[in-house]
Tab-separated table of C-alpha atoms and ligand atoms in Angstrom:
chain	number	residue	atom	x	y	z
A	1	MET	CA	13.791	38.904	0.764
A	2	LYS	CA	12.343	35.754	-0.565
A	3	SER	CA	11.593	33.000	1.975
A	4	VAL	CA	13.318	29.665	1.782
A	5	VAL	CA	11.515	26.292	2.563
A	6	ILE	CA	13.653	23.490	3.454
A	7	TYR	CA	12.322	20.125	2.950
A	8	GLY	CA	14.114	17.780	5.169
A	9	LYS	CA	17.494	17.270	4.099
A	10	ALA	CA	17.187	17.403	0.491
A	11	GLU	CA	18.612	20.350	-1.257
A	12	ARG	CA	16.433	19.994	-4.335
A	13	PRO	CA	13.055	18.223	-3.443
A	14	LEU	CA	11.216	16.323	-5.581
A	15	VAL	CA	8.109	18.343	-6.401
A	16	ASP	CA	5.039	18.435	-8.826
A	17	SER	CA	3.302	21.291	-10.476
A	18	PHE	CA	0.928	21.869	-7.560
A	19	GLY	CA	3.922	22.088	-5.111
A	20	ARG	CA	3.445	18.622	-3.536
A	21	VAL	CA	6.478	17.163	-2.414
A	22	ALA	CA	7.257	13.310	-2.537
A	23	LYS	CA	8.292	11.893	0.815
A	24	LYS	CA	7.209	8.224	0.222
A	25	LEU	CA	7.786	5.562	-2.328
A	26	ARG	CA	5.672	2.553	-2.902
A	27	ILE	CA	7.739	-0.235	-4.812
A	28	SER	CA	5.845	-3.024	-6.193
A	29	VAL	CA	8.593	-5.677	-6.382
A	30	THR	CA	6.444	-8.161	-8.430
A	31	ASP	CA	3.319	-8.373	-9.841
A	32	ARG	CA	2.964	-12.037	-9.082
A	33	CYS	CA	0.637	-13.052	-6.223
A	34	ASN	CA	-0.778	-16.521	-4.836
A	35	PHE	CA	-4.107	-15.231	-3.812
A	36	ARG	CA	-6.921	-14.008	-6.302
A	37	CYS	CA	-8.638	-11.490	-3.989
A	38	ASN	CA	-12.084	-10.812	-5.745
A	39	PHE	CA	-11.603	-6.648	-5.746
A	40	CYS	CA	-7.747	-7.120	-6.712
A	41	MET	CA	-6.983	-9.624	-9.178
A	42	PRO	CA	-8.960	-10.768	-12.638
A	43	SER	CA	-9.695	-14.348	-13.003
A	44	LYS	CA	-7.080	-14.860	-15.542
A	45	PRO	CA	-4.123	-12.617	-14.651
A	46	THR	CA	-0.976	-12.372	-16.865
A	47	TRP	CA	2.556	-11.690	-15.323
A	48	LEU	CA	5.307	-9.903	-16.472
A	49	PRO	CA	8.231	-11.773	-17.923
A	50	ARG	CA	10.908	-12.183	-15.351
A	51	GLY	CA	13.339	-10.250	-17.283
A	52	ASP	CA	11.290	-7.003	-17.258
A	53	LEU	CA	11.290	-7.001	-13.618
A	54	LEU	CA	14.084	-4.296	-11.941
A	55	THR	CA	16.669	-5.945	-10.376
A	56	PHE	CA	17.664	-5.066	-7.009
A	57	GLU	CA	20.283	-3.214	-8.045
A	58	GLU	CA	18.025	-1.064	-10.203
A	59	LEU	CA	15.623	-0.710	-7.484
A	60	THR	CA	18.016	0.525	-4.905
A	61	ARG	CA	19.503	2.894	-7.370
A	62	ILE	CA	16.237	4.651	-7.969
A	63	ALA	CA	15.409	4.503	-4.127
A	64	LYS	CA	19.141	6.127	-3.643
A	65	LEU	CA	18.373	8.795	-6.056
A	66	LEU	CA	14.647	9.502	-4.705
A	67	SER	CA	16.190	9.754	-1.128
A	68	SER	CA	18.682	12.289	-2.095
A	69	MET	CA	15.696	14.383	-3.401
A	70	GLY	CA	14.040	13.989	0.208
A	71	VAL	CA	12.009	10.615	-0.165
A	72	GLU	CA	12.303	9.126	3.427
A	73	ASN	CA	9.797	5.917	3.535
A	74	VAL	CA	9.703	3.177	1.504
A	75	ARG	CA	7.227	0.682	1.074
A	76	LEU	CA	7.594	-2.797	-0.473
A	77	THR	CA	4.367	-3.912	-1.969
A	78	GLY	CA	3.284	-6.036	-5.204
A	79	GLY	CA	1.477	-8.637	-6.174
A	80	GLU	CA	2.689	-10.454	-3.221
A	81	PRO	CA	6.193	-8.958	-2.198
A	82	LEU	CA	7.193	-12.204	-0.593
A	83	MET	CA	6.831	-14.047	-3.962
A	84	ARG	CA	9.725	-12.324	-4.988
A	85	ARG	CA	12.942	-14.697	-4.344
A	86	ASP	CA	15.337	-13.345	-1.687
A	87	LEU	CA	13.448	-10.162	-0.764
A	88	GLU	CA	15.595	-9.837	2.478
A	89	VAL	CA	18.539	-8.850	0.147
A	90	LEU	CA	16.831	-6.071	-1.257
A	91	VAL	CA	15.380	-5.006	2.309
A	92	ARG	CA	19.138	-5.090	3.522
A	93	MET	CA	20.217	-2.705	0.498
A	94	LEU	CA	17.470	-0.430	1.078
A	95	ALA	CA	17.861	-0.461	4.668
A	96	GLY	CA	21.646	0.564	4.095
A	97	LEU	CA	20.428	3.765	2.201
A	98	PRO	CA	21.289	6.615	4.712
A	99	GLY	CA	18.185	8.718	3.957
A	100	ILE	CA	15.579	6.259	4.186
A	101	ARG	CA	14.195	6.293	7.292
A	102	LYS	CA	11.060	4.152	7.143
A	103	LEU	CA	11.255	0.709	5.466
A	104	SER	CA	8.235	-1.260	5.393
A	105	MET	CA	6.212	-4.014	3.735
A	106	THR	CA	2.355	-4.744	2.595
A	107	THR	CA	1.847	-8.598	2.469
A	108	ASN	CA	-0.841	-10.861	2.380
A	109	GLY	CA	0.857	-12.822	5.178
A	110	TYR	CA	0.891	-16.212	3.423
A	111	PHE	CA	4.622	-16.476	3.688
A	112	LEU	CA	5.143	-14.208	7.190
A	113	ALA	CA	5.616	-16.930	9.526
A	114	GLU	CA	8.946	-18.086	8.169
A	115	ARG	CA	10.170	-15.203	6.624
A	116	ALA	CA	9.384	-12.668	9.419
A	117	PRO	CA	12.543	-13.345	11.374
A	118	SER	CA	14.814	-12.989	8.382
A	119	LEU	CA	13.112	-9.811	7.061
A	120	ARG	CA	13.470	-8.009	10.625
A	121	ARG	CA	17.307	-9.350	10.791
A	122	ALA	CA	17.534	-7.642	7.214
A	123	GLY	CA	16.217	-4.143	8.467
A	124	LEU	CA	12.745	-4.092	7.619
A	125	GLN	CA	10.945	-1.789	10.207
A	126	SER	CA	7.055	-2.201	9.878
A	127	VAL	CA	4.896	-5.087	8.409
A	128	THR	CA	0.955	-4.487	7.367
A	129	VAL	CA	-0.698	-7.499	6.828
A	130	SER	CA	-4.099	-7.648	4.544
A	131	LEU	CA	-7.000	-9.790	6.154
A	132	HIS	CA	-10.336	-9.307	4.990
A	133	SER	CA	-12.278	-11.495	7.178
A	134	LEU	CA	-12.007	-13.269	10.451
A	135	LYS	CA	-14.243	-16.129	9.451
A	136	PRO	CA	-12.106	-18.780	8.034
A	137	GLU	CA	-14.497	-19.559	5.144
A	138	LYS	CA	-15.670	-16.121	4.223
A	139	TYR	CA	-11.606	-15.006	4.029
A	140	GLU	CA	-10.924	-18.174	1.994
A	141	GLY	CA	-13.605	-17.476	-0.527
A	142	LEU	CA	-12.863	-13.847	-0.503
A	143	ILE	CA	-9.044	-14.331	-1.412
A	144	GLY	CA	-9.828	-17.630	-3.508
A	145	VAL	CA	-7.470	-20.126	-1.939
A	146	ARG	CA	-8.453	-22.585	0.648
A	147	GLY	CA	-6.307	-23.689	3.458
A	148	THR	CA	-4.881	-19.893	4.059
A	149	PHE	CA	-6.562	-18.636	6.830
A	150	ASP	CA	-4.750	-20.058	9.825
A	151	ARG	CA	-1.422	-19.885	7.962
A	152	VAL	CA	-2.168	-16.075	7.654
A	153	MET	CA	-3.287	-15.685	11.287
A	154	ASN	CA	0.263	-17.503	12.453
A	155	GLY	CA	2.114	-15.069	10.020
A	156	ILE	CA	0.683	-12.298	12.109
A	157	ARG	CA	1.571	-14.165	15.714
A	158	GLU	CA	5.172	-14.836	14.176
A	159	ALA	CA	5.664	-11.117	12.885
A	160	MET	CA	4.761	-9.871	16.509
A	161	ARG	CA	7.126	-12.466	17.799
A	162	ALA	CA	9.947	-11.222	15.515
A	163	GLY	CA	9.514	-7.681	16.861
A	164	PHE	CA	6.904	-6.213	14.169
A	165	ASP	CA	4.774	-4.733	16.951
A	166	PRO	CA	2.828	-3.082	16.665
A	167	ILE	CA	1.233	-4.622	13.072
A	168	LYS	CA	-0.930	-3.181	10.987
A	169	ILE	CA	-3.803	-4.830	9.562
A	170	ASN	CA	-5.642	-3.653	6.177
A	171	VAL	CA	-9.088	-4.605	5.605
A	172	VAL	CA	-10.997	-3.807	2.815
A	173	ILE	CA	-14.513	-3.371	3.641
A	174	THR	CA	-17.243	-4.237	1.150
A	175	ARG	CA	-21.170	-4.175	1.730
A	176	GLY	CA	-22.866	-7.258	2.259
A	177	CYS	CA	-19.544	-9.249	2.771
A	178	ASN	CA	-17.372	-8.095	5.519
A	179	ASP	CA	-19.297	-5.219	6.857
A	180	ASP	CA	-20.569	-7.044	9.678
A	181	GLU	CA	-17.282	-7.716	11.109
A	182	VAL	CA	-15.883	-4.056	11.829
A	183	LEU	CA	-16.698	-4.809	15.395
A	184	ASP	CA	-14.665	-7.902	15.439
A	185	PHE	CA	-11.889	-6.381	13.762
A	186	VAL	CA	-11.969	-3.785	16.404
A	187	GLU	CA	-11.965	-6.048	19.063
A	188	LEU	CA	-8.882	-7.989	17.594
A	189	ALA	CA	-7.093	-4.348	17.461
A	190	ARG	CA	-7.828	-4.220	21.355
A	191	ARG	CA	-6.992	-7.621	22.095
A	192	THR	CA	-3.397	-7.762	20.529
A	193	GLY	CA	-2.588	-3.897	20.445
A	194	SER	CA	-2.271	-3.952	16.381
A	195	TYR	CA	-3.678	-1.445	14.202
A	196	ILE	CA	-6.640	-2.089	12.082
A	197	ARG	CA	-7.021	-0.028	8.826
A	198	PHE	CA	-10.364	0.006	7.161
A	199	ILE	CA	-9.879	0.984	3.565
A	200	GLU	CA	-12.655	2.058	1.326
A	201	TYR	CA	-13.270	-0.070	-1.759
A	202	MET	CA	-11.522	1.230	-4.852
A	203	PRO	CA	-12.505	1.397	-8.496
A	204	PHE	CA	-10.178	-1.254	-9.798
A	205	ASP	CA	-11.708	-4.410	-11.231
A	206	GLY	CA	-11.002	-7.584	-9.797
A	207	ASN	CA	-12.585	-10.717	-10.751
A	208	LYS	CA	-15.886	-8.552	-11.258
A	209	PRO	CA	-16.396	-5.262	-12.310
A	210	TRP	CA	-16.009	-2.678	-9.342
A	211	ASP	CA	-19.490	-1.781	-7.966
A	212	ARG	CA	-20.075	1.616	-6.257
A	213	ARG	CA	-22.972	0.075	-4.188
A	214	LEU	CA	-20.275	-2.148	-2.418
A	215	LEU	CA	-18.557	0.907	-0.911
A	216	VAL	CA	-18.885	1.348	2.679
A	217	SER	CA	-17.504	4.749	3.598
A	218	GLY	CA	-15.090	5.589	6.119
A	219	LYS	CA	-17.725	7.517	7.859
A	220	GLU	CA	-20.147	4.621	8.095
A	221	ILE	CA	-17.475	2.431	9.677
A	222	ILE	CA	-16.689	4.987	12.590
A	223	GLU	CA	-20.263	5.236	13.312
A	224	ILE	CA	-20.388	1.462	13.546
A	225	ILE	CA	-17.603	1.677	15.784
A	226	GLY	CA	-19.011	4.419	17.800
A	227	LYS	CA	-22.008	2.413	18.731
A	228	ARG	CA	-19.734	0.550	21.082
A	229	TYR	CA	-16.535	2.095	21.637
A	230	THR	CA	-15.465	5.597	21.996
A	231	LEU	CA	-12.815	6.886	19.702
A	232	ILE	CA	-10.513	9.761	19.629
A	233	GLU	CA	-9.205	11.071	16.245
A	234	LEU	CA	-5.585	11.770	16.214
A	235	PRO	CA	-3.996	14.601	14.414
A	236	ARG	CA	-3.447	13.816	11.121
A	237	GLU	CA	0.214	13.679	9.863
A	238	ALA	CA	0.909	15.811	6.939
A	239	GLY	CA	0.769	13.425	3.525
A	240	SER	CA	-1.057	10.549	5.554
A	241	THR	CA	-3.851	8.632	3.418
A	242	ALA	CA	-5.374	7.433	7.180
A	243	LYS	CA	-7.483	9.159	9.557
A	244	ASN	CA	-6.381	7.500	12.645
A	245	PHE	CA	-8.304	7.062	16.130
A	246	ALA	CA	-7.131	5.877	19.243
A	247	PHE	CA	-9.292	4.030	22.021
A	248	THR	CA	-10.201	6.682	24.886
A	249	ASP	CA	-9.988	4.121	27.663
A	250	GLY	CA	-6.252	3.537	27.012
A	251	VAL	CA	-6.342	0.257	25.631
A	252	LYS	CA	-3.372	-0.150	23.031
A	253	GLY	CA	-3.825	-0.517	19.484
A	254	GLY	CA	-6.164	1.630	17.267
A	255	VAL	CA	-8.206	2.019	14.038
A	256	GLY	CA	-7.530	4.018	10.959
A	257	ILE	CA	-9.774	4.877	8.096
A	258	ILE	CA	-8.604	4.959	4.241
A	259	THR	CA	-11.021	7.062	2.704
A	260	SER	CA	-9.690	7.402	-0.837
A	261	MET	CA	-12.863	7.569	-2.160
A	262	THR	CA	-15.038	9.864	0.136
A	263	GLU	CA	-11.962	11.933	1.169
A	264	PRO	CA	-8.939	11.228	-0.883
A	265	PHE	CA	-6.467	13.936	0.298
A	266	CYS	CA	-4.961	14.541	-2.647
A	267	SER	CA	-3.917	18.148	-1.652
A	268	ASP	CA	-0.748	17.007	0.343
A	269	CYS	CA	-0.159	13.640	-1.229
A	270	ASP	CA	3.295	12.792	-0.866
A	271	ARG	CA	3.772	9.591	-2.602
A	272	ILE	CA	5.323	8.251	-5.509
A	273	ARG	CA	4.842	4.637	-6.868
A	274	LEU	CA	7.298	2.367	-9.049
A	275	THR	CA	5.974	-0.752	-10.843
A	276	ALA	CA	7.956	-4.044	-10.831
A	277	ASP	CA	8.752	-3.332	-14.640
A	278	GLY	CA	10.271	0.238	-13.862
A	279	LYS	CA	7.298	2.626	-14.524
A	280	ILE	CA	6.729	5.595	-12.472
A	281	VAL	CA	3.053	5.844	-11.575
A	282	PRO	CA	2.795	9.435	-9.622
A	283	CYS	CA	-0.698	8.820	-8.562
A	284	LEU	CA	-2.903	5.864	-8.306
A	285	PHE	CA	-6.026	7.486	-9.920
A	286	SER	CA	-4.659	8.403	-12.943
A	287	LYS	CA	-3.448	6.589	-16.118
A	288	ASP	CA	-0.353	8.317	-16.119
A	289	GLU	CA	2.798	6.314	-16.037
A	290	TYR	CA	6.252	6.600	-17.158
A	291	ASP	CA	8.386	4.047	-18.215
A	292	LEU	CA	12.001	4.393	-16.727
A	293	ARG	CA	13.498	0.914	-17.474
A	294	PRO	CA	14.537	1.542	-21.033
A	295	LEU	CA	16.408	4.718	-19.803
A	296	LEU	CA	17.968	2.648	-16.881
A	297	ARG	CA	19.135	-0.164	-18.980
A	298	SER	CA	20.625	2.157	-21.462
A	299	GLY	CA	23.600	2.946	-19.258
A	300	CYS	CA	22.477	6.576	-18.467
A	301	SER	CA	23.898	8.435	-15.969
A	302	ASP	CA	22.192	9.203	-12.384
A	303	GLU	CA	21.511	12.829	-13.727
A	304	GLU	CA	19.410	11.504	-16.575
A	305	VAL	CA	17.367	9.135	-14.234
A	306	GLU	CA	16.940	11.884	-12.062
A	307	ALA	CA	15.870	14.418	-14.756
A	308	PHE	CA	13.431	11.669	-16.026
A	309	ILE	CA	11.875	11.068	-12.710
A	310	ARG	CA	11.427	14.972	-11.778
A	311	ALA	CA	9.634	15.264	-15.412
A	312	ALA	CA	7.398	12.558	-14.427
A	313	PHE	CA	6.646	13.574	-10.907
A	314	MET	CA	6.186	17.260	-12.362
A	315	ARG	CA	3.084	15.788	-14.327
A	316	LYS	CA	1.202	14.510	-11.230
A	317	PHE	CA	-2.156	14.445	-11.390
A	318	ARG	CA	-3.865	17.236	-9.417
A	319	GLY	CA	-6.512	14.576	-7.660
A	320	VAL	CA	-9.901	14.832	-6.810
A	321	GLU	CA	-12.254	16.188	-4.260
A	322	THR	CA	-14.321	12.850	-4.074
A	323	LEU	CA	-14.356	9.810	-6.265
A	324	ILE	CA	-17.831	8.556	-5.148
A	325	LYS	CA	-20.202	10.837	-7.634
A	326	GLY	CA	-20.474	9.234	-10.972
A	327	VAL	CA	-17.326	7.389	-10.629
A	328	LYS	CA	-16.496	4.320	-13.127
A	329	PRO	CA	-13.986	1.889	-12.545
A	330	ILE	CA	-10.462	3.219	-13.270
A	331	ASN	CA	-9.806	2.228	-16.946
A	332	HIS	CA	-5.937	1.788	-15.834
A	333	ILE	CA	-3.480	-0.067	-18.417
A	334	LYS	CA	-2.704	-1.571	-15.041
A	335	PRO	CA	-4.931	-3.125	-12.236
A	336	MET	CA	-4.383	-2.991	-8.427
A	337	TYR	CA	-2.013	-5.870	-8.483
A	338	LYS	CA	0.339	-4.551	-11.085
A	339	ILE	CA	0.318	-0.922	-9.432
A	340	GLY	CA	0.684	-2.417	-5.670
A	341	GLY	CA	-2.052	-0.331	-3.912
B	1	SAM	N1	-0.350	-8.575	-1.883
B	1	SAM	C1	-0.339	-7.762	-0.978
B	1	SAM	C2	-1.477	-7.489	0.103
B	1	SAM	O1	-2.551	-7.885	-0.331
B	1	SAM	O2	-1.452	-6.858	1.219
B	1	SAM	C3	0.254	-6.260	-1.136
B	1	SAM	C4	-0.450	-5.609	-2.551
B	1	SAM	S1	-2.171	-5.126	-2.356
B	1	SAM	C5	-2.616	-4.567	-4.195
B	1	SAM	C6	-2.017	-3.830	-1.521
B	1	SAM	C7	-3.130	-3.413	-0.619
B	1	SAM	O3	-4.190	-3.054	-1.821
B	1	SAM	C8	-3.725	-4.642	0.036
B	1	SAM	O4	-3.675	-4.183	1.329
B	1	SAM	C9	-4.939	-4.908	-0.735
B	1	SAM	O5	-6.012	-5.398	0.000
B	1	SAM	C10	-5.635	-3.411	-1.439
B	1	SAM	N2	-6.285	-3.669	-2.436
B	1	SAM	C11	-6.326	-4.265	-3.532
B	1	SAM	N3	-7.393	-4.027	-4.265
B	1	SAM	C12	-8.093	-2.891	-3.764
B	1	SAM	C13	-9.227	-2.465	-3.983
B	1	SAM	N4	-10.009	-2.468	-5.166
B	1	SAM	N5	-9.655	-1.320	-3.204
B	1	SAM	C14	-9.310	-1.058	-2.234
B	1	SAM	N6	-8.051	-1.736	-1.668
B	1	SAM	C15	-7.503	-2.875	-2.485
B	2	SF4	FE1	-2.802	-10.536	-4.309
B	2	SF4	FE2	-2.700	-8.480	-2.688
B	2	SF4	FE3	-4.205	-8.436	-4.894
B	2	SF4	FE4	-4.729	-10.337	-2.914
B	2	SF4	S1	-4.602	-7.982	-2.574
B	2	SF4	S2	-4.814	-10.582	-5.048
B	2	SF4	S3	-2.849	-10.820	-2.081
B	2	SF4	S4	-1.799	-8.501	-4.778
């Protein structure tokens, strides 16, 4: 007899041609951002016309359909997601979808202090703040806006106070810039019980072309930490992009490395991405994107939208073993701030 695999509650999961099943959706709610991080944003960014952004109703319709196909986790990103007006309204709509088990957001933290309580009340469950240096001057040079560091640190504190505890902190490590701060970040994790996720620098052009010599591998980062602390690697969750570690002395918090360049975990990738203007992006490292907005705005049925999403996901790029050898900056139609990371 043929065996039957049951994926979550979905009767017909969203599957690609390699048998990978979609479980996580990343929604970019806007491409706009108040920061100019040098590894993400070109010096002269262009913004989508407002009318091109999917409405909250359109985003919720897609998330609902995807949840009926087994997607359980939704992450809001951007651009800067808190630049999208009334994001709490969208959070409440998404939190009300029965199949969504986890709703989170990645933010630069600038607007977090004043928004954390309302986001929490609306049903947001977890927050990741990007913080690439603990030295104010370096941080502000890197993100390109002065007078931001104290505000972001306060945002992290207020988010914890609002109940987003533990909090995750994303750090993009680049050689010669912030690789001297790895241990400082680990100490922050130990002091505050937060989770620091060191991200390998990925080949998207920011305000200068991507340069592989700036890439610091996850392995190097763990070696640096290992000189001072003993870490224990935790079992990897299926589909996770991070390798996670706890401290052996039992201190709360932890460390993760996102080895997208040196160990990309493509074989069980369970992500699907939606850009702010309604393009389905099945893989971050492929140029393929599928424009759902014209169909959505043509008055089509849910069955037609579902068929479109299934066909797009079926063509998801197989992935790579490693991206470090011979990699050139990815010639995306869209840079990182337009996809959402
Ligand atoms: N604006 C929000 C923020 O910065 O957290 C959300 C959007 S941002 C594009 C999502 C994540 O991508 C952030 O953690 C950011 O640091 C990361 N990122 C941007 N450019 C990157 C690059 N070239 N390599 C690795 N990570 C990058
Ligand atoms: Fe903006 Fe985030 Fe890109 Fe920085 S990484 S420029 S905060 S979108």
